């Protein structure tokens, strides 16, 4: 491919997808929509790409279907597991030029004449999220002068707008915010603020439809339906979800040579703050922030996106994800708001558009950042499967049981950590002020990790088994019994492995501490955590 050739994303293969036979294919936008029912889903170079690319597809669908996108059309597409071909073809024809990656005037998601005062175009290390800045030896890409195929570059371009770190950027000529040739930090890409929640079905067409919330606002337009962006940015609020799906957090221009992309100029774009965007952002849960309310001197609740914690598996945040009877801002100021996309699936379930036993693959994706959000630190990617009955409004008892059992698992892990710390002290470890990273905290942390390692696959399986015919109390008894057995066995092993000195013990905080004392306290805590467990009273009293 020569440097003069066009690369139009409607026609050229650039999206990675896995078909139902497990084969990975590179496909064009049009082919992905046409074959969505035969594809398991999109893939990406990193998980956050999957999140950003799915949202790009949703933006195309929203605008292609336009005013026709109502519940009746949605039901028809769900029934047929297909998108209307005529509308998509008309949309492709109308916007083809804006999807050319190297169009001379309006390149896709770029600024054609973007430049800095010195005219340089940096190499690609800051454009590719799997190349930590300044730490190339950690990357899977070992060569110093990285180049990308046009397909790879297109995927990273979408990702850069969504997840680019904050920090100092190249100063674009014509941007009044630039000082001394530098663009000073305006925050991460929009999706970088989010604890991304992406519901997935068994095929790509199901995934897109589950995330396609009917509604049409002519002002809610994606980047390619707006005037060509320039270096100057005017502060504005997003017009709706589609606007956010393609929010131009950066101004970018790619450079190419010998049929490869070899550089990317990245400058600041449209700044957007995350407070109270729950009316327009659909793919994250929200938390009320008292700190933000104080800082802003706000008399009304302020909600921030609920970001993912890399140290917590997805089911530990179950309560924030499940739509409860009241999950919208009100006078009561709920501490958490469920993602709008799960509220939408809740409605589909309540209205019996999709069955209550539909297996929903709930994927959580996000990015964490380093110092002042200026570097990429980690990518969060987790998933759990649940039946959509857990999203239904009339399944309150089952939701409460699921949330309570997740909390019980956390408390059981803490009880095991406490046992490990007590045994360490009984063995002679002296740590009067245990701090994170101290020897005593190390014993506790390792025990907690072992608890979650044992409970994680069991809880995921138990959660997936909760269906429309499940009795809430019986399901709790099952989990309490499982959790008590598993954590009890881990505790017994810790006691068995403790040193002979622990059997003798010593005085800790004016109390005699032995392994026997620690075991008794642990069993008491475990019984309190799992009161419904069908346990063996003989073993319990041993």
Coordinates of C-alpha atoms in Angstrom, one line a residue:
X1 CA 0.0 0.0 0.0
X2 CA 1.5 3.4 -1.0
X3 CA 1.3 6.6 1.0
X4 CA -1.2 8.1 -1.5
X5 CA -3.8 5.3 -1.1
X6 CA -6.9 5.9 0.9
X7 CA -7.8 3.7 3.9
X8 CA -11.5 4.0 4.4
X9 CA -12.8 2.3 7.6
X10 CA -16.1 1.5 6.1
X11 CA -14.4 -0.8 3.5
X12 CA -10.9 -1.6 4.7
X13 CA -10.4 -4.4 7.2
X14 CA -9.3 -2.9 10.5
X15 CA -11.6 -4.2 13.3
X16 CA -10.5 -7.5 14.9
X17 CA -13.4 -9.9 15.7
X18 CA -13.7 -13.6 16.7
X19 CA -16.3 -15.7 14.9
X20 CA -18.4 -18.4 16.5
X21 CA -15.8 -21.0 15.5
X22 CA -13.1 -19.2 17.4
X23 CA -11.3 -17.9 14.4
X24 CA -9.9 -14.3 14.6
X25 CA -10.7 -12.1 11.6
X26 CA -9.8 -8.5 10.6
X27 CA -12.9 -6.9 9.1
X28 CA -14.3 -3.5 7.9
X29 CA -17.0 -1.6 9.6
X30 CA -19.6 -2.6 7.1
X31 CA -18.7 -6.3 7.2
X32 CA -18.8 -6.3 11.0
X33 CA -22.4 -5.0 10.9
X34 CA -23.4 -7.4 8.2
X35 CA -22.0 -10.4 9.9
X36 CA -22.6 -9.4 13.6
X37 CA -24.8 -12.5 14.2
X38 CA -21.9 -14.8 13.2
X39 CA -19.3 -13.1 15.4
X40 CA -18.7 -13.8 19.1
X41 CA -17.5 -10.2 19.6
X42 CA -14.8 -7.6 19.0
X43 CA -11.2 -8.1 20.1
X44 CA -8.5 -5.5 20.7
X45 CA -4.8 -5.0 21.2
X46 CA -5.7 -4.2 24.8
X47 CA -9.1 -4.7 26.6
X48 CA -9.8 -0.9 26.7
X49 CA -9.7 -0.9 22.9
X50 CA -12.7 -3.3 23.0
X51 CA -14.6 -0.8 25.1
X52 CA -13.8 2.1 22.9
X53 CA -14.5 0.3 19.6
X54 CA -17.9 -1.1 20.8
X55 CA -18.9 2.5 21.6
X56 CA -17.8 3.6 18.2
X57 CA -20.1 0.9 16.6
X58 CA -22.9 2.1 18.8
X59 CA -22.5 5.7 17.6
X60 CA -22.8 4.5 14.0
X61 CA -25.9 2.5 14.8
X62 CA -27.6 5.3 16.7
X63 CA -27.1 7.8 13.8
X64 CA -27.8 5.3 11.0
X65 CA -31.1 4.3 12.5
X66 CA -31.9 7.8 13.6
X67 CA -35.6 8.6 14.4
X68 CA -36.6 5.0 13.6
X69 CA -34.8 3.8 16.7
X70 CA -37.7 3.1 19.0
X71 CA -38.8 0.1 21.0
X72 CA -40.6 -1.5 18.1
X73 CA -37.6 -1.4 15.8
X74 CA -35.4 -2.6 18.7
X75 CA -37.7 -5.6 19.2
X76 CA -37.6 -6.4 15.5
X77 CA -33.8 -6.3 15.4
X78 CA -33.6 -8.5 18.5
X79 CA -36.0 -11.0 16.9
X80 CA -34.2 -11.1 13.6
X81 CA -30.7 -10.8 15.2
X82 CA -29.8 -8.4 12.4
X83 CA -29.6 -4.6 11.7
X84 CA -31.5 -2.9 8.9
X85 CA -29.2 -3.0 5.8
X86 CA -30.8 -0.1 3.9
X87 CA -30.3 2.4 6.7
X88 CA -26.7 1.4 7.2
X89 CA -26.0 1.7 3.5
X90 CA -27.5 5.2 3.3
X91 CA -25.4 6.2 6.3
X92 CA -22.3 4.8 4.8
X93 CA -22.9 6.7 1.5
X94 CA -23.6 10.0 3.3
X95 CA -20.5 9.9 5.6
X96 CA -17.9 7.9 3.6
X97 CA -15.4 10.7 3.3
X98 CA -15.2 11.2 7.1
X99 CA -14.1 7.6 7.6
X100 CA -11.0 7.9 5.4
X101 CA -8.0 7.6 7.8
X102 CA -5.9 9.9 5.5
X103 CA -8.4 12.2 3.9
X104 CA -6.4 15.4 2.9
X105 CA -9.1 17.7 4.5
X106 CA -11.0 15.6 7.0
X107 CA -9.0 12.6 8.1
X108 CA -10.9 10.3 10.5
X109 CA -10.9 11.6 14.1
X110 CA -7.9 13.8 13.2
X111 CA -7.0 17.4 12.3
X112 CA -5.5 17.6 8.8
X113 CA -3.3 20.7 9.4
X114 CA -2.4 20.1 13.1
X115 CA 1.2 21.1 13.8
X116 CA 3.5 22.4 16.4
X117 CA 5.8 25.4 16.1
X118 CA 8.8 23.2 15.3
X119 CA 6.8 21.0 12.9
X120 CA 7.8 17.7 14.6
X121 CA 5.6 14.6 14.7
X122 CA 6.6 12.4 17.7
X123 CA 7.1 8.7 17.4
X124 CA 4.4 6.3 18.6
X125 CA 5.3 5.4 22.1
X126 CA 2.8 7.8 23.7
X127 CA 0.1 6.7 21.2
X128 CA 0.3 3.0 22.1
X129 CA -1.1 2.2 25.5
X130 CA 0.9 -1.0 25.9
X131 CA 4.2 0.9 25.6
X132 CA 4.7 2.5 29.1
X133 CA 6.4 5.9 28.6
X134 CA 10.1 5.6 29.4
X135 CA 9.9 1.9 30.1
X136 CA 10.0 0.3 26.7
X137 CA 11.6 -2.9 28.1
X138 CA 8.2 -3.7 29.8
X139 CA 6.4 -3.7 26.5
X140 CA 5.6 -6.5 24.1
X141 CA 6.9 -4.2 21.4
X142 CA 10.6 -4.3 21.8
X143 CA 11.7 -2.3 18.8
X144 CA 12.6 1.3 19.4
X145 CA 11.2 2.8 16.2
X146 CA 7.7 1.4 16.4
X147 CA 5.5 1.5 13.2
X148 CA 1.9 0.4 12.8
X149 CA -0.2 -1.0 10.0
X150 CA -3.0 1.3 9.0
X151 CA -5.5 -1.1 10.7
X152 CA -3.6 -1.0 14.0
X153 CA -3.2 2.7 13.8
X154 CA -7.0 3.2 13.3
X155 CA -7.7 1.1 16.4
X156 CA -5.2 3.0 18.5
X157 CA -6.6 6.3 17.2
X158 CA -10.0 5.5 18.6
X159 CA -8.4 4.3 21.9
X160 CA -6.3 7.4 22.2
X161 CA -9.3 9.7 22.2
X162 CA -11.0 7.5 24.8
X163 CA -8.1 6.6 27.2
X164 CA -5.1 8.9 26.6
X165 CA -3.4 9.8 29.9
X166 CA -3.3 13.4 31.1
X167 CA 0.0 15.3 31.3
X168 CA 1.8 17.8 29.1
X169 CA 1.0 17.4 25.4
X170 CA 2.5 18.9 22.3
X171 CA 1.4 22.5 21.9
X172 CA -0.7 22.9 18.7
X173 CA -0.3 26.1 16.7
X174 CA -3.6 28.0 17.0
X175 CA -4.5 26.7 20.4
X176 CA -4.7 29.7 22.8
X177 CA -4.2 27.4 25.8
X178 CA -0.6 26.6 24.7
X179 CA 2.1 28.2 26.7
X180 CA 5.8 28.1 25.8
X181 CA 5.0 25.5 23.1
X182 CA 3.3 23.1 25.6
X183 CA -0.2 22.0 26.1
X184 CA -0.8 21.8 29.8
X185 CA -2.9 19.0 31.4
X186 CA -6.7 19.0 30.8
X187 CA -7.4 15.4 32.1
X188 CA -7.5 12.0 30.6
X189 CA -9.6 10.9 27.7
X190 CA -13.2 10.7 28.6
X191 CA -13.4 6.9 29.0
X192 CA -10.4 7.1 31.4
X193 CA -12.7 8.5 34.1
X194 CA -15.1 5.6 33.8
X195 CA -15.4 2.2 35.5
X196 CA -16.5 0.8 32.1
X197 CA -19.4 -1.7 32.2
X198 CA -20.0 -3.5 28.9
X199 CA -22.9 -6.0 28.9
X200 CA -22.3 -8.8 26.3
X201 CA -24.4 -11.5 24.7
X202 CA -23.4 -14.6 22.9
X203 CA -22.9 -12.8 19.6
X204 CA -21.9 -9.3 18.6
X205 CA -25.4 -8.4 17.4
X206 CA -26.7 -9.3 20.9
X207 CA -24.0 -7.2 22.5
X208 CA -24.6 -4.2 20.4
X209 CA -28.4 -4.4 20.9
X210 CA -28.1 -4.8 24.6
X211 CA -26.1 -1.6 24.6
X212 CA -28.3 0.3 22.1
X213 CA -30.8 2.3 24.1
X214 CA -33.6 3.7 21.9
X215 CA -33.9 7.5 21.7
X216 CA -33.1 10.2 19.1
X217 CA -31.8 13.7 19.6
X218 CA -30.7 15.4 16.3
X219 CA -28.2 17.4 18.4
X220 CA -26.5 14.3 19.7
X221 CA -24.0 13.7 17.0
X222 CA -20.7 11.9 16.8
X223 CA -17.4 13.6 15.9
X224 CA -17.6 12.8 12.1
X225 CA -21.0 14.6 11.8
X226 CA -19.6 17.7 13.3
X227 CA -17.5 20.4 11.6
X228 CA -13.8 19.4 11.2
X229 CA -12.1 20.0 14.5
X230 CA -9.3 22.5 14.7
X231 CA -6.6 23.2 17.3
X232 CA -8.9 25.7 19.1
X233 CA -11.3 24.1 21.5
X234 CA -14.5 25.7 22.9
X235 CA -15.8 24.4 26.2
X236 CA -19.1 22.7 25.8
X237 CA -21.3 20.1 27.4
X238 CA -21.9 16.7 25.7
X239 CA -25.2 16.6 23.8
X240 CA -25.9 13.0 24.7
X241 CA -24.5 9.5 24.8
X242 CA -23.4 9.4 21.1
X243 CA -21.4 12.6 21.6
X244 CA -19.6 11.0 24.5
X245 CA -19.0 7.7 22.6
X246 CA -16.7 9.7 20.2
X247 CA -15.7 12.6 22.4
X248 CA -12.6 14.3 21.0
X249 CA -10.4 14.5 24.1
X250 CA -7.4 15.1 21.9
X251 CA -6.4 16.6 18.6
X252 CA -4.3 14.1 16.7
X253 CA -2.6 13.8 13.3
X254 CA -1.0 10.6 12.1
X255 CA 2.1 10.5 9.8
X256 CA 2.9 7.7 7.5
X257 CA 5.8 6.4 5.4
X258 CA 6.2 3.4 3.2
X259 CA 2.7 2.2 3.8
X260 CA 3.0 2.3 7.6
X261 CA 2.1 4.8 10.3
X262 CA 5.3 6.0 11.9
X263 CA 4.3 9.0 14.1
X264 CA 1.4 10.6 15.9
X265 CA 1.1 14.2 17.0
X266 CA -1.1 14.3 20.1
X267 CA -2.4 17.7 21.4
X268 CA -5.1 18.6 23.9
X269 CA -8.6 18.5 22.6
X270 CA -12.0 19.1 24.2
X271 CA -11.8 19.2 28.0
X272 CA -14.7 17.5 29.9
X273 CA -15.1 17.1 33.7
X274 CA -16.8 14.0 35.0
X275 CA -19.2 15.4 37.6
X276 CA -22.9 14.6 37.2
X277 CA -22.8 13.2 33.7
X278 CA -25.1 10.3 34.6
X279 CA -27.8 11.6 32.3
X280 CA -25.6 11.2 29.2
X281 CA -22.9 8.5 30.1
X282 CA -24.4 5.0 30.0
X283 CA -21.5 2.7 30.6
X284 CA -20.5 3.3 34.2
X285 CA -21.9 3.2 37.7
X286 CA -21.8 6.4 39.8
X287 CA -20.9 7.2 43.4
X288 CA -22.1 10.2 45.4
X289 CA -19.1 12.4 46.3
X290 CA -19.4 14.5 49.5
X291 CA -15.9 15.8 48.9
X292 CA -17.0 17.2 45.5
X293 CA -20.1 18.7 47.0
X294 CA -17.9 20.6 49.5
X295 CA -15.4 21.7 47.0
X296 CA -18.1 22.9 44.6
X297 CA -20.3 24.3 47.4
X298 CA -23.1 22.4 45.8
X299 CA -26.5 22.2 47.5
X300 CA -27.4 19.2 45.3
X301 CA -25.7 15.8 45.2
X302 CA -22.7 15.4 43.0
X303 CA -22.0 12.1 41.4
X304 CA -18.7 10.9 40.0
X305 CA -18.0 7.8 37.9
X306 CA -17.3 4.7 40.0
X307 CA -13.9 3.7 38.8
X308 CA -12.7 0.1 39.0
X309 CA -10.2 -1.0 41.7
X310 CA -7.6 -3.3 40.1
X311 CA -7.3 -5.2 43.5
X312 CA -11.0 -6.1 43.6
X313 CA -12.7 -8.8 41.5
X314 CA -15.9 -7.7 39.8
X315 CA -18.4 -9.4 42.0
X316 CA -17.2 -7.6 45.1
X317 CA -18.7 -4.4 43.6
X318 CA -22.0 -6.2 42.8
X319 CA -24.2 -3.8 44.8
X320 CA -23.2 -0.8 42.6
X321 CA -24.1 -2.7 39.4
X322 CA -27.5 -4.1 40.1
X323 CA -30.4 -1.7 39.5
X324 CA -32.3 -1.5 42.8
X325 CA -35.9 -0.3 43.3
X326 CA -34.6 3.3 43.4
X327 CA -31.3 4.0 41.7
X328 CA -31.8 7.5 40.4
X329 CA -30.9 10.8 42.1
X330 CA -33.7 11.9 44.5
X331 CA -34.2 13.7 47.7
X332 CA -32.8 10.7 49.4
X333 CA -29.5 11.1 47.4
X334 CA -28.7 7.5 46.8
X335 CA -25.0 6.7 47.5
X336 CA -24.7 4.7 44.2
X337 CA -26.4 4.8 40.8
X338 CA -26.4 1.8 38.6
X339 CA -25.1 2.1 35.0
X340 CA -27.8 3.3 32.6
X341 CA -27.2 0.4 30.3
X342 CA -28.1 -2.0 33.1
X343 CA -31.2 0.0 33.9
X344 CA -32.1 -0.5 30.2
X345 CA -31.6 -4.2 30.3
X346 CA -33.6 -4.2 33.5
X347 CA -36.5 -2.6 31.6
X348 CA -36.1 -5.2 28.8
X349 CA -36.3 -7.9 31.4
X350 CA -39.3 -6.4 33.3
X351 CA -41.2 -6.0 30.0
X352 CA -40.4 -9.6 29.0
X353 CA -38.7 -8.5 25.8
X354 CA -35.8 -10.7 26.8
X355 CA -36.2 -13.8 29.1
X356 CA -35.3 -13.6 32.8
X357 CA -32.9 -16.5 32.3
X358 CA -30.9 -14.8 29.5
X359 CA -27.2 -15.3 30.3
X360 CA -25.7 -11.9 30.5
X361 CA -21.9 -11.7 30.3
X362 CA -21.1 -8.5 32.3
X363 CA -17.6 -7.2 31.4
X364 CA -15.9 -4.5 33.4
X365 CA -13.1 -2.6 31.7
X366 CA -11.2 0.5 32.8
X367 CA -7.8 2.1 32.9
X368 CA -5.9 3.3 36.0
X369 CA -3.2 6.0 35.8
X370 CA 0.0 6.9 37.5
X371 CA 1.2 10.2 39.0
X372 CA -1.3 13.0 38.3
X373 CA -2.9 10.7 35.7
X374 CA 0.0 11.4 33.4
X375 CA 1.0 7.7 32.7
X376 CA -0.8 4.5 32.2
X377 CA -0.6 2.3 35.3
X378 CA -2.9 -0.7 34.8
X379 CA -5.8 -2.0 32.7
X380 CA -8.8 -3.5 34.5
X381 CA -10.6 -6.3 32.7
X382 CA -12.9 -8.7 34.5
X383 CA -16.3 -10.3 33.8
X384 CA -19.0 -12.3 35.4
X385 CA -22.0 -14.1 34.1
X386 CA -25.5 -13.6 35.5
X387 CA -29.0 -14.3 34.5
X388 CA -31.0 -11.1 33.7
X389 CA -33.5 -11.9 36.5
X390 CA -30.9 -10.2 38.8
X391 CA -31.6 -6.9 36.9
X392 CA -35.4 -7.2 37.1
X393 CA -37.3 -4.9 39.4
X394 CA -39.4 -7.7 40.8
X395 CA -36.4 -9.7 41.9
X396 CA -35.6 -7.7 45.0
X397 CA -35.2 -10.6 47.3
X398 CA -32.8 -12.4 45.0
X399 CA -30.7 -9.2 44.4
X400 CA -30.5 -8.7 48.2
X401 CA -29.4 -12.3 48.6
X402 CA -26.7 -12.0 46.0
X403 CA -25.4 -8.7 47.5
X404 CA -25.5 -10.1 51.0
X405 CA -23.6 -13.2 49.9
X406 CA -20.9 -11.1 48.2
X407 CA -20.5 -9.2 51.5
X408 CA -20.4 -12.4 53.4
X409 CA -17.5 -13.6 51.2
X410 CA -15.6 -10.4 51.9
X411 CA -16.2 -10.7 55.6
X412 CA -15.0 -14.3 55.6
X413 CA -11.8 -13.3 53.8
X414 CA -11.3 -10.7 56.5
X415 CA -11.8 -13.3 59.2
X416 CA -9.2 -15.5 57.7
X417 CA -6.8 -12.5 57.5
X418 CA -7.4 -11.8 61.2
X419 CA -6.7 -15.5 62.1
X420 CA -3.4 -15.3 60.2
X421 CA -2.4 -12.2 62.1
X422 CA -3.3 -13.7 65.4
X423 CA -1.3 -16.8 64.7
X424 CA 1.7 -14.7 63.7
X425 CA 1.5 -12.8 67.0
X426 CA 1.0 -16.0 69.0
X427 CA 4.2 -17.3 67.3
X428 CA 6.2 -14.3 68.6
X429 CA 5.8 -11.7 65.9
X430 CA 5.9 -8.2 67.5
X431 CA 4.3 -5.5 65.5
X432 CA 2.7 -3.0 67.9
X433 CA 1.6 -0.6 65.1
X434 CA 0.9 -2.7 62.0
X435 CA 0.9 -0.6 58.9
X436 CA 0.4 -1.6 55.2
X437 CA 3.4 -3.5 54.1
X438 CA 4.5 -4.4 57.7
X439 CA 5.3 -8.1 58.5
X440 CA 2.0 -8.5 60.4
X441 CA 0.0 -6.9 57.5
X442 CA 1.9 -9.3 55.2
X443 CA 0.5 -12.4 57.0
X444 CA -3.0 -10.9 57.0
X445 CA -2.8 -9.9 53.3
X446 CA -1.6 -13.3 52.1
X447 CA -4.4 -15.1 54.0
X448 CA -7.0 -12.7 52.5
X449 CA -5.6 -13.4 49.0
X450 CA -5.8 -17.1 49.5
X451 CA -9.4 -16.7 50.6
X452 CA -10.4 -14.8 47.5
X453 CA -8.5 -17.3 45.3
X454 CA -10.6 -20.1 46.8
X455 CA -13.9 -18.3 46.8
X456 CA -13.7 -16.5 43.4
X457 CA -14.5 -19.3 41.0
X458 CA -17.1 -20.7 43.5
X459 CA -18.9 -17.4 43.9
X460 CA -19.0 -16.8 40.1
X461 CA -20.5 -20.2 39.5
X462 CA -23.1 -19.7 42.3
X463 CA -24.0 -16.2 41.0
X464 CA -24.5 -17.6 37.4
X465 CA -26.8 -20.3 38.8
X466 CA -29.3 -17.7 40.2
X467 CA -32.3 -17.9 37.9
X468 CA -36.0 -17.0 37.8
X469 CA -37.0 -20.2 39.8
X470 CA -34.3 -19.7 42.5
X471 CA -35.5 -19.4 46.0
X472 CA -33.5 -16.6 47.7
X473 CA -33.3 -18.2 51.1
X474 CA -32.2 -21.6 49.7
X475 CA -29.6 -19.9 47.6
X476 CA -28.1 -18.1 50.6
X477 CA -28.0 -21.3 52.6
X478 CA -26.1 -23.0 49.7
X479 CA -23.6 -20.1 49.6
X480 CA -23.2 -19.9 53.3
X481 CA -22.5 -23.6 53.5
X482 CA -20.0 -23.5 50.7
X483 CA -18.2 -20.4 52.1
X484 CA -18.1 -21.8 55.6
X485 CA -16.6 -25.1 54.4
X486 CA -14.0 -23.5 52.2
X487 CA -12.8 -20.8 54.5
X488 CA -13.1 -23.1 57.5
X489 CA -10.7 -25.5 55.8
X490 CA -8.2 -22.8 55.0
X491 CA -8.4 -21.7 58.6
X492 CA -7.8 -25.2 59.9
X493 CA -4.7 -25.4 57.6
X494 CA -3.3 -22.2 59.0
X495 CA -3.7 -23.4 62.5
X496 CA -2.1 -26.8 61.6
X497 CA 0.8 -25.0 60.0
X498 CA 1.4 -22.6 62.9
X499 CA 4.7 -23.0 64.8
X500 CA 5.0 -24.9 68.1
X501 CA 5.5 -21.5 69.8
X502 CA 2.0 -20.5 68.8
X503 CA 0.6 -23.4 70.8
X504 CA 2.4 -22.1 73.9
X505 CA 1.5 -18.5 72.9
X506 CA 2.3 -15.2 74.6
X507 CA 0.7 -12.0 75.9
X508 CA -0.7 -9.7 73.1
X509 CA -2.4 -6.5 74.1
X510 CA -2.7 -7.7 77.7
X511 CA -4.4 -11.0 76.6
X512 CA -2.9 -14.4 76.4
X513 CA -2.8 -15.4 72.7
X514 CA -2.3 -19.0 71.5
X515 CA -3.2 -20.8 68.3
X516 CA -6.1 -22.4 70.2
X517 CA -7.4 -18.9 71.2
X518 CA -7.0 -17.7 67.6
X519 CA -8.9 -20.8 66.3
X520 CA -11.8 -20.3 68.6
X521 CA -12.1 -16.6 67.7
X522 CA -11.9 -17.5 64.1
X523 CA -14.7 -20.1 64.3
X524 CA -16.8 -17.6 66.2
X525 CA -16.3 -15.0 63.5
X526 CA -16.9 -17.5 60.7
X527 CA -20.2 -18.6 62.2
X528 CA -21.3 -15.0 62.5
X529 CA -20.4 -14.4 58.8
X530 CA -22.2 -17.5 57.6
X531 CA -25.1 -18.0 60.0
X532 CA -27.2 -19.9 57.5
X533 CA -24.5 -22.5 56.8
X534 CA -25.5 -26.2 57.1
X535 CA -22.5 -27.1 59.1
X536 CA -21.3 -30.0 61.2
X537 CA -21.8 -29.1 64.9
X538 CA -19.1 -31.6 66.0
X539 CA -16.5 -30.1 63.7
X540 CA -17.7 -26.6 64.7
X541 CA -17.0 -27.2 68.4
X542 CA -13.7 -29.0 67.9

